[in-house]
XYZ file of C-alpha atoms in Angstrom:
533
model
C 0.000 0.000 0.000
C 2.781 2.379 0.810
C 4.559 1.394 -2.512
C 1.467 2.297 -4.529
C 1.212 5.690 -2.840
C 4.877 6.378 -3.688
C 4.296 5.708 -7.346
C 1.262 7.932 -7.353
C 3.533 10.779 -6.059
C 6.149 10.637 -8.892
C 6.304 13.723 -11.294
C 8.494 12.391 -14.173
C 5.706 12.494 -16.823
C 4.882 16.131 -16.118
C 8.483 17.193 -16.766
C 8.465 15.561 -20.200
C 5.291 17.410 -21.156
C 6.900 20.755 -20.158
C 10.007 19.999 -22.213
C 7.980 19.069 -25.267
C 5.916 22.254 -24.889
C 9.050 24.384 -24.637
C 10.560 22.766 -27.710
C 7.347 23.366 -29.630
C 7.258 27.024 -28.596
C 10.899 27.581 -29.547
C 10.285 25.914 -32.906
C 7.290 28.177 -33.559
C 9.280 31.273 -32.647
C 12.155 30.190 -34.880
C 9.770 29.601 -37.769
C 8.170 33.021 -37.236
C 11.585 34.671 -37.048
C 12.688 32.953 -40.239
C 9.504 33.991 -42.036
C 9.907 37.595 -40.872
C 13.561 37.654 -41.873
C 12.731 36.215 -45.262
C 10.061 38.909 -45.698
C 12.570 41.626 -44.777
C 15.098 40.143 -47.195
C 12.483 40.146 -49.943
C 11.532 43.738 -49.138
C 15.184 44.823 -49.201
C 15.686 43.025 -52.518
C 12.587 44.676 -54.002
C 13.888 48.070 -52.863
C 17.321 47.373 -54.376
C 15.719 46.205 -57.624
C 13.578 49.343 -57.810
C 16.606 51.563 -57.333
C 18.458 49.647 -60.036
C 15.440 49.991 -62.327
C 15.329 53.759 -61.710
C 19.051 54.030 -62.512
C 18.453 52.045 -65.701
C 15.640 54.439 -66.692
C 18.034 57.349 -66.174
C 20.572 55.550 -68.374
C 17.913 55.417 -71.097
C 17.346 59.187 -70.887
C 21.107 59.754 -71.033
C 21.332 57.489 -74.087
C 18.584 59.363 -75.944
C 20.045 62.764 -74.953
C 23.474 61.710 -76.233
C 22.120 60.853 -79.673
C 19.980 63.995 -79.768
C 22.946 66.239 -78.923
C 24.950 64.642 -81.727
C 22.093 64.847 -84.228
C 19.475 67.567 -83.712
C 17.079 65.752 -86.067
C 17.311 62.403 -84.222
C 13.841 62.913 -82.715
C 12.210 63.477 -86.114
C 13.131 59.998 -87.371
C 10.878 58.330 -84.812
C 12.009 54.675 -84.573
C 13.971 54.834 -87.841
C 17.246 55.532 -86.062
C 20.582 53.694 -86.347
C 21.093 50.474 -84.410
C 21.736 49.640 -81.681
C 18.904 51.599 -80.088
C 16.111 51.123 -77.573
C 13.515 53.359 -79.252
C 9.860 52.261 -79.482
C 6.540 53.814 -80.346
C 4.215 54.552 -77.459
C 2.890 51.430 -75.733
C 5.830 49.152 -76.548
C 9.010 48.290 -74.674
C 9.953 45.388 -76.935
C 13.114 47.056 -78.180
C 15.483 47.409 -75.235
C 19.173 47.712 -74.404
C 21.218 46.387 -71.522
C 22.909 48.770 -69.140
C 26.696 48.238 -69.321
C 27.898 45.969 -66.532
C 27.194 42.486 -65.161
C 24.041 43.202 -63.116
C 21.570 42.730 -65.980
C 19.456 45.930 -65.942
C 17.760 47.007 -69.188
C 15.934 50.067 -70.463
C 13.435 50.790 -73.226
C 12.413 54.174 -74.629
C 8.925 55.121 -75.807
C 8.209 58.143 -78.010
C 5.187 59.922 -76.534
C 3.246 61.689 -79.301
C 1.911 65.242 -79.159
C -1.488 65.809 -77.560
C -4.226 64.304 -79.711
C -1.853 62.294 -81.913
C -1.652 58.508 -82.081
C 2.062 57.935 -82.608
C 5.258 59.477 -83.937
C 5.189 59.605 -87.759
C 8.555 60.212 -89.439
C 6.768 61.681 -92.500
C 5.090 64.291 -90.236
C 7.352 64.598 -87.188
C 6.485 68.197 -86.312
C 2.756 67.544 -86.357
C 2.913 64.242 -84.456
C 5.653 64.894 -81.869
C 5.919 68.623 -81.090
C 3.318 70.243 -78.861
C 1.600 73.015 -80.808
C -0.038 74.981 -77.978
C 0.028 75.625 -74.251
C 2.962 76.015 -71.915
C 4.940 73.215 -73.632
C 4.728 74.597 -77.179
C 7.597 73.304 -79.316
C 8.568 70.501 -76.922
C 8.368 66.720 -77.180
C 8.454 63.876 -74.643
C 9.990 60.426 -74.291
C 9.466 57.815 -71.585
C 12.360 55.638 -70.458
C 11.520 52.484 -68.499
C 14.200 50.622 -66.584
C 13.979 46.924 -65.661
C 15.833 45.141 -62.845
C 14.769 41.780 -61.422
C 10.988 41.958 -61.043
C 10.989 45.756 -60.692
C 10.549 48.511 -63.238
C 10.621 52.325 -63.071
C 9.808 54.981 -65.662
C 10.931 58.574 -66.220
C 9.318 61.027 -68.651
C 11.699 63.653 -70.073
C 10.412 66.772 -71.842
C 12.815 68.143 -74.451
C 12.831 71.657 -75.856
C 15.187 73.512 -78.168
C 17.489 75.735 -76.187
C 16.607 79.412 -76.486
C 18.358 82.496 -75.188
C 15.058 83.189 -73.439
C 15.318 80.016 -71.355
C 17.551 81.893 -68.893
C 17.426 84.995 -66.745
C 21.156 85.215 -67.362
C 23.167 84.102 -70.402
C 26.786 84.930 -71.262
C 29.326 83.662 -73.720
C 32.319 84.910 -71.703
C 32.515 85.539 -67.956
C 34.811 88.525 -68.331
C 34.559 92.251 -69.036
C 33.825 93.652 -72.465
C 37.070 94.593 -74.267
C 35.963 98.253 -74.568
C 36.265 98.618 -70.784
C 40.053 98.187 -70.798
C 40.743 101.873 -71.473
C 43.626 102.530 -73.862
C 43.538 101.421 -77.512
C 46.471 98.998 -77.282
C 44.919 97.110 -74.369
C 41.478 97.094 -76.002
C 42.921 95.594 -79.183
C 44.714 92.875 -77.196
C 41.551 92.203 -75.162
C 39.570 91.507 -78.332
C 42.038 88.696 -79.011
C 42.788 87.278 -75.551
C 39.499 87.904 -73.728
C 37.389 86.162 -76.374
C 38.640 82.818 -75.094
C 37.045 80.668 -72.420
C 38.881 80.448 -69.115
C 39.481 76.734 -69.840
C 41.277 77.827 -73.033
C 43.822 79.882 -71.065
C 42.185 83.310 -71.070
C 43.813 84.347 -67.775
C 47.264 82.893 -68.480
C 48.482 85.806 -70.640
C 48.729 89.421 -69.463
C 47.385 92.288 -71.549
C 49.563 95.371 -72.290
C 48.279 96.952 -69.063
C 50.165 94.225 -67.145
C 47.096 92.312 -65.987
C 45.118 89.366 -67.387
C 41.526 89.638 -68.604
C 39.169 90.597 -65.804
C 37.790 87.856 -63.599
C 34.203 88.753 -62.739
C 33.075 87.034 -59.561
C 29.718 86.112 -58.041
C 29.829 87.069 -54.348
C 27.792 86.758 -51.156
C 24.442 88.476 -51.611
C 24.241 87.756 -55.336
C 21.227 85.681 -56.279
C 20.285 84.526 -59.748
C 16.506 84.236 -59.500
C 15.996 81.873 -62.396
C 17.802 79.485 -64.753
C 21.311 80.369 -65.941
C 23.564 79.414 -68.852
C 27.147 80.410 -69.533
C 29.357 78.945 -72.243
C 32.232 79.710 -69.850
C 32.505 78.799 -66.154
C 31.584 80.645 -62.955
C 33.992 82.362 -60.557
C 32.718 82.228 -56.964
C 33.551 84.016 -53.716
C 31.456 83.717 -50.601
C 27.918 82.354 -50.697
C 25.993 83.415 -53.821
C 22.772 81.551 -54.647
C 21.783 80.218 -58.051
C 18.181 79.426 -58.906
C 14.887 79.694 -57.038
C 13.651 76.077 -57.188
C 14.744 72.749 -58.598
C 13.201 73.803 -61.930
C 15.895 76.465 -62.464
C 18.740 74.607 -64.165
C 22.230 76.144 -63.866
C 24.174 75.233 -67.035
C 27.885 75.841 -67.625
C 29.915 74.897 -70.667
C 33.011 74.057 -68.624
C 33.761 70.495 -67.507
C 33.200 69.458 -63.877
C 33.021 71.062 -61.502
C 31.879 74.028 -63.583
C 33.080 76.796 -61.271
C 36.304 78.027 -59.684
C 37.314 79.780 -56.499
C 37.546 83.443 -57.454
C 40.683 83.928 -55.311
C 38.528 85.152 -52.461
C 39.837 87.419 -49.753
C 36.977 86.254 -47.516
C 37.971 83.517 -45.049
C 34.782 81.640 -45.962
C 36.186 81.046 -49.444
C 33.788 79.900 -52.126
C 30.592 78.159 -50.990
C 27.892 78.622 -53.627
C 24.378 77.279 -53.211
C 22.896 75.708 -56.318
C 19.176 75.517 -55.592
C 18.586 74.326 -59.130
C 20.619 71.427 -60.544
C 24.150 72.283 -61.756
C 24.800 70.886 -65.241
C 28.402 70.950 -66.492
C 29.772 70.443 -70.034
C 26.476 71.900 -71.277
C 26.223 72.467 -75.054
C 27.663 75.814 -76.158
C 24.912 78.154 -77.370
C 25.886 80.554 -80.147
C 23.788 83.692 -80.596
C 23.359 84.925 -84.174
C 26.084 87.259 -85.419
C 23.645 90.068 -86.261
C 20.007 91.108 -85.891
C 19.808 92.284 -89.518
C 17.209 89.696 -90.547
C 14.644 91.528 -88.415
C 14.544 94.477 -90.818
C 13.383 92.076 -93.540
C 10.307 90.985 -91.582
C 7.224 92.071 -93.595
C 5.087 94.840 -92.064
C 7.886 95.976 -89.732
C 8.677 99.628 -88.998
C 12.124 100.624 -90.292
C 13.690 103.857 -89.034
C 17.088 105.361 -89.858
C 19.380 107.400 -87.615
C 19.036 107.976 -83.902
C 15.415 107.530 -82.821
C 13.565 108.041 -79.535
C 10.647 105.768 -78.592
C 8.317 106.205 -75.617
C 5.991 103.233 -75.171
C 2.328 103.961 -74.418
C 0.259 100.777 -74.113
C -0.063 99.359 -77.643
C 1.169 102.607 -79.189
C 4.491 104.412 -79.188
C 5.578 108.022 -79.460
C 8.404 108.180 -82.025
C 10.734 111.196 -82.296
C 13.005 111.373 -85.364
C 15.094 113.780 -87.371
C 13.046 115.732 -89.919
C 15.897 117.648 -91.555
C 17.836 120.809 -90.742
C 18.675 119.390 -87.319
C 15.017 119.464 -86.262
C 12.860 116.631 -84.971
C 9.310 115.424 -85.510
C 7.222 113.390 -83.076
C 4.415 111.048 -84.125
C 2.322 108.537 -82.172
C 1.771 105.243 -83.989
C 0.303 101.835 -83.168
C 2.606 98.855 -82.745
C 3.392 97.320 -86.154
C 1.415 94.230 -87.153
C 4.672 92.236 -87.333
C 5.578 93.339 -83.819
C 9.052 94.486 -84.977
C 10.689 97.928 -84.999
C 14.164 98.162 -86.535
C 16.439 101.233 -86.264
C 19.254 101.126 -88.827
C 22.376 103.158 -89.560
C 21.958 105.750 -92.287
C 22.494 109.344 -93.307
C 20.058 111.735 -91.648
C 18.879 114.138 -94.381
C 19.605 117.827 -93.876
C 21.373 117.368 -90.551
C 24.834 118.232 -89.371
C 24.760 115.545 -86.733
C 27.856 113.390 -86.363
C 28.293 110.420 -88.679
C 27.895 106.999 -87.168
C 30.731 105.399 -85.245
C 30.173 102.198 -83.333
C 33.121 103.047 -81.066
C 31.938 103.273 -77.474
C 33.399 103.459 -73.987
C 31.292 103.494 -70.816
C 33.829 105.943 -69.372
C 33.374 108.640 -72.032
C 29.768 108.063 -73.159
C 27.927 111.161 -74.349
C 24.409 111.787 -75.635
C 24.332 113.898 -78.816
C 21.010 115.306 -79.982
C 21.214 112.984 -82.955
C 23.552 110.933 -85.135
C 23.635 108.731 -88.204
C 23.871 105.682 -85.951
C 21.056 103.191 -85.742
C 20.657 103.891 -82.025
C 17.294 103.959 -80.260
C 16.393 105.431 -76.886
C 13.545 103.583 -75.136
C 11.306 104.148 -72.100
C 7.633 103.918 -71.158
C 4.867 101.439 -70.363
C 3.539 98.810 -72.768
C 0.651 96.356 -72.874
C 1.193 94.767 -76.297
C 3.884 92.539 -77.803
C 6.863 94.245 -79.444
C 10.521 93.705 -80.340
C 12.749 96.768 -80.774
C 16.048 96.129 -82.546
C 18.959 98.493 -83.210
C 21.781 98.149 -85.708
C 23.956 99.970 -83.177
C 22.910 100.532 -79.537
C 19.763 100.648 -77.417
C 19.816 103.255 -74.633
C 17.309 102.861 -71.788
C 16.316 106.349 -70.650
C 13.646 105.513 -68.054
C 11.533 102.774 -66.558
C 10.230 100.188 -69.025
C 7.252 98.431 -67.489
C 4.449 96.213 -68.718
C 0.776 96.153 -67.929
C -1.361 93.066 -68.395
C 0.286 90.417 -70.560
C 2.628 92.734 -72.452
C 5.880 91.242 -73.769
C 8.916 93.236 -74.960
C 12.213 92.334 -76.596
C 15.240 94.651 -76.865
C 17.944 93.450 -79.309
C 21.062 95.506 -80.098
C 23.923 94.446 -82.337
C 26.289 96.209 -79.941
C 25.263 97.450 -76.480
C 22.094 97.761 -74.460
C 22.974 100.726 -72.243
C 21.444 102.463 -69.233
C 21.467 106.269 -69.476
C 23.762 107.844 -66.869
C 25.275 111.138 -68.083
C 28.110 111.616 -65.649
C 29.710 113.802 -66.764
C 27.113 115.052 -69.230
C 29.302 115.782 -72.265
C 32.908 116.402 -71.338
C 34.141 112.880 -70.597
C 36.790 112.440 -67.958
C 40.500 113.078 -67.710
C 41.651 110.216 -69.930
C 38.752 107.828 -70.365
C 40.567 105.032 -68.520
C 38.748 102.874 -65.989
C 39.536 103.988 -62.470
C 40.560 107.482 -63.560
C 38.990 110.301 -61.573
C 35.475 111.242 -62.697
C 35.498 114.981 -63.401
C 32.577 117.115 -64.518
C 32.002 120.833 -64.709
C 28.416 120.137 -65.774
C 27.259 118.041 -62.842
C 25.783 114.565 -62.994
C 22.395 112.971 -63.551
C 20.812 109.592 -63.014
C 17.549 107.710 -63.189
C 17.659 106.492 -59.587
C 15.911 103.192 -58.937
C 15.199 101.666 -62.337
C 12.855 98.863 -63.426
C 13.133 97.132 -66.795
C 10.639 94.441 -67.798
C 11.984 93.000 -71.037
C 14.007 90.280 -72.715
C 17.394 91.884 -73.431
C 19.972 90.691 -75.976
C 23.310 92.439 -76.659
C 24.661 90.342 -79.519
C 28.271 91.465 -79.827
C 28.838 93.284 -76.540
C 27.085 93.815 -73.187
C 24.203 95.096 -71.136
C 25.929 97.936 -69.265
C 25.449 101.183 -67.319
C 27.210 104.245 -68.733
C 29.745 105.722 -66.262
C 28.976 102.868 -63.853
C 32.049 103.788 -61.782
C 31.225 107.493 -61.359
C 29.120 109.345 -58.795
C 27.045 108.069 -55.921
C 25.199 104.775 -55.682
C 22.231 105.020 -58.048
C 19.824 102.635 -56.309
C 18.452 99.258 -57.384
C 18.357 98.059 -60.973
C 15.430 95.637 -61.219
C 15.192 93.375 -64.254
C 12.129 91.169 -64.764
C 12.694 89.154 -67.905
C 15.972 87.849 -69.318
C 19.478 89.147 -70.084
C 21.694 87.641 -72.791
C 25.078 89.160 -73.637
C 28.452 88.256 -75.100
C 30.493 89.703 -72.219
C 29.594 90.557 -68.637
C 28.557 94.193 -68.503
C 29.127 96.207 -65.325
C 26.233 98.069 -63.699
C 28.115 99.254 -60.597
C 31.184 98.726 -58.449
C 31.876 97.442 -54.955
C 33.101 100.969 -54.216
C 29.525 102.227 -53.954
C 28.870 103.518 -57.467
C 26.248 102.494 -59.985
C 23.418 100.072 -59.218
C 22.901 97.057 -57.050
C 21.191 94.220 -58.932
C 17.809 92.555 -58.556
C 17.314 90.220 -61.527
C 14.375 87.819 -61.775
C 13.276 85.542 -64.587
C 9.908 86.052 -66.275
C 8.652 82.457 -66.328
C 6.396 83.204 -69.298
C 9.545 83.137 -71.424
C 9.671 79.355 -70.979
C 6.834 79.120 -73.501
C 6.367 82.617 -74.962
C 8.695 85.069 -76.672
C 8.553 88.618 -78.017
C 7.731 88.815 -81.744
C 10.455 87.296 -83.972
C 12.995 87.167 -81.130
C 16.299 85.671 -82.293
C 17.283 82.072 -81.516
C 20.792 80.629 -81.121
C 22.583 79.288 -84.169
C 21.825 75.543 -84.464
C 20.159 75.388 -81.069
C 20.554 72.088 -79.246
C 17.737 70.222 -77.536
C 17.852 70.184 -73.759
C 15.753 68.587 -71.040
C 13.207 71.084 -69.829
C 11.703 68.794 -67.204
C 11.956 65.221 -65.842
C 9.153 63.488 -63.949
C 8.710 60.011 -62.486
C 5.998 58.043 -64.251
C 4.272 55.642 -61.859
C 2.435 52.598 -63.259
C-alpha cells in the first residue's frame, strides 16, 4: 500500500510534457523569425531592384540625350534611327538595351506623341511629336523604363530647343567687355585674348596693361533668380545663390566642376548654393552674329538714324530727325509684325555726327542725334513688341508692362542704361579707375525697373559711367538678359546700381515677336518626372 502511494507521487511524466511544450514554442518562434527575416530580405531586394530599375531608366534618358545632342534631327526619325537603339513607339518596350555591366538591368524608350496624336510619324514629325499649344509649345516627350529583377521604373523627359530666353542670365564669356580696358592697345589685345574661355587659357596671358583679362566674380548676396547658362565657367567668392527652385537649371559649358574659387579674400572662401541642378559640359549656345534679318520681316517699322521711342500701351511716341537738325514726333500703333528696326543711315539735312560704333562706358555722351542706328527707349507697354537696333539701345527711363505685355530689346552692340556723368565732357583720360570729373554736374535715373528680354549680340548690357558718382539705387530686371560679355552696372566701391534680376517664367513658352534664336540650337531637357504605373 505504501509502494502504490509512492508511485502515485512521482512527477516524471509532467516534466516531459513541459520539455515538449518548450521545444514546440521555440520551434514556432524560430519559424516566425525565419519567415519575418525572409520577408525583410524580400523587401530589401525589391527596394534594391527598384533603385536599379530607376538608374536604368536614367541611363535610357542619357542614351537618348546623347544621340539627340549629336544629331538635332534624331527625334524626327521616330524609330527609324541607327542600331543599336532602344527606341519604341508609345505602348511598346519590346526594343530594349542592356545597361553596361554584369548586373543585368535594361531600359526601353517610348516616343510619346503630341497631344491628340496617335504615334510618332517620321513623314510628319512636327505635327505628331511637337506640342503646338500651351505652356509646352515646341517641346516633345519620351518615356524611359528601366527593368531590374521583377521591378521597373519609368521617367518622362520633356525636351525643348534651347533658347536664349530660357535663362534669366546668359553669357558667352565671364569677363569684361574689351571696350572697358581703357587705352587702344589694351582694347585691341583684349579683343584677341578675352574672347577665349577660361578653360582655353584666357587668364594665363597678361594684356599690355600688365594684368590678365578681368575675372568677374559672383559674391555673397548675389542671387540669380531663375535658370542660368554660360558657355564659360563661374567664378565664386562667398555664398551666392543660383536658382529659385529645382526647376531652375544652372548650365555651364566648362567640364566638372563648372566653377572656380575666385581667389577670395573672404575667409569663408567659395561656398555657392545651387538651388537648381548644376549641369556641367552643357552644349555651347551661339547667338546669331547680327540682328539684320529683323529688318526684312514684312510689315515691320524701319527707321534710320538715332530715334527716340516712348511706349504707351499698344502705341508708341516716335521722335526722329526731320531735316535741318530738327525733330518730328508722331504717335503710332505697334506694327502688325511686332518688330521695330532702327538702322544706320544718313540723316537728311542734318549736321549731326556720322555713325561710329566706337563706345566706352567711361566717355559716353548723348548727342542730340547721329547717323547711328541707335534707339532710346522708355515707357509702359501692354502689347507685344521687339525693338532692334543696328547699333545701340539706350534705356532712358523705366520700361514696365501692364497686363500680358511682352517686350524684346535686341542691339547688335550694347544695351545701355542712361547715366550722363559727366554730361558731355568725358573724364580726364577715359581710362577705368581714372577720376570722374565734370564741370556740368551729374544725372541719373535712380531706382530703375526694366521688364523686357534683353539681348546684346556682340557686346554687353551695361550702365554708362557705372564707376562714377554716388550709388544710383536698385536696378530691377524682370525678364531675361543675354550678352556676349559681362557688362558692369556698378562697383563694390559704392557707385552704380545694385542688382535685382528675376526671370519672367512666361519666357519658358512665350517670346517677343520674332525674337532671335541661337545658331543651331541644341535640344535640352526642360523637365523630368517620375511616371508611376
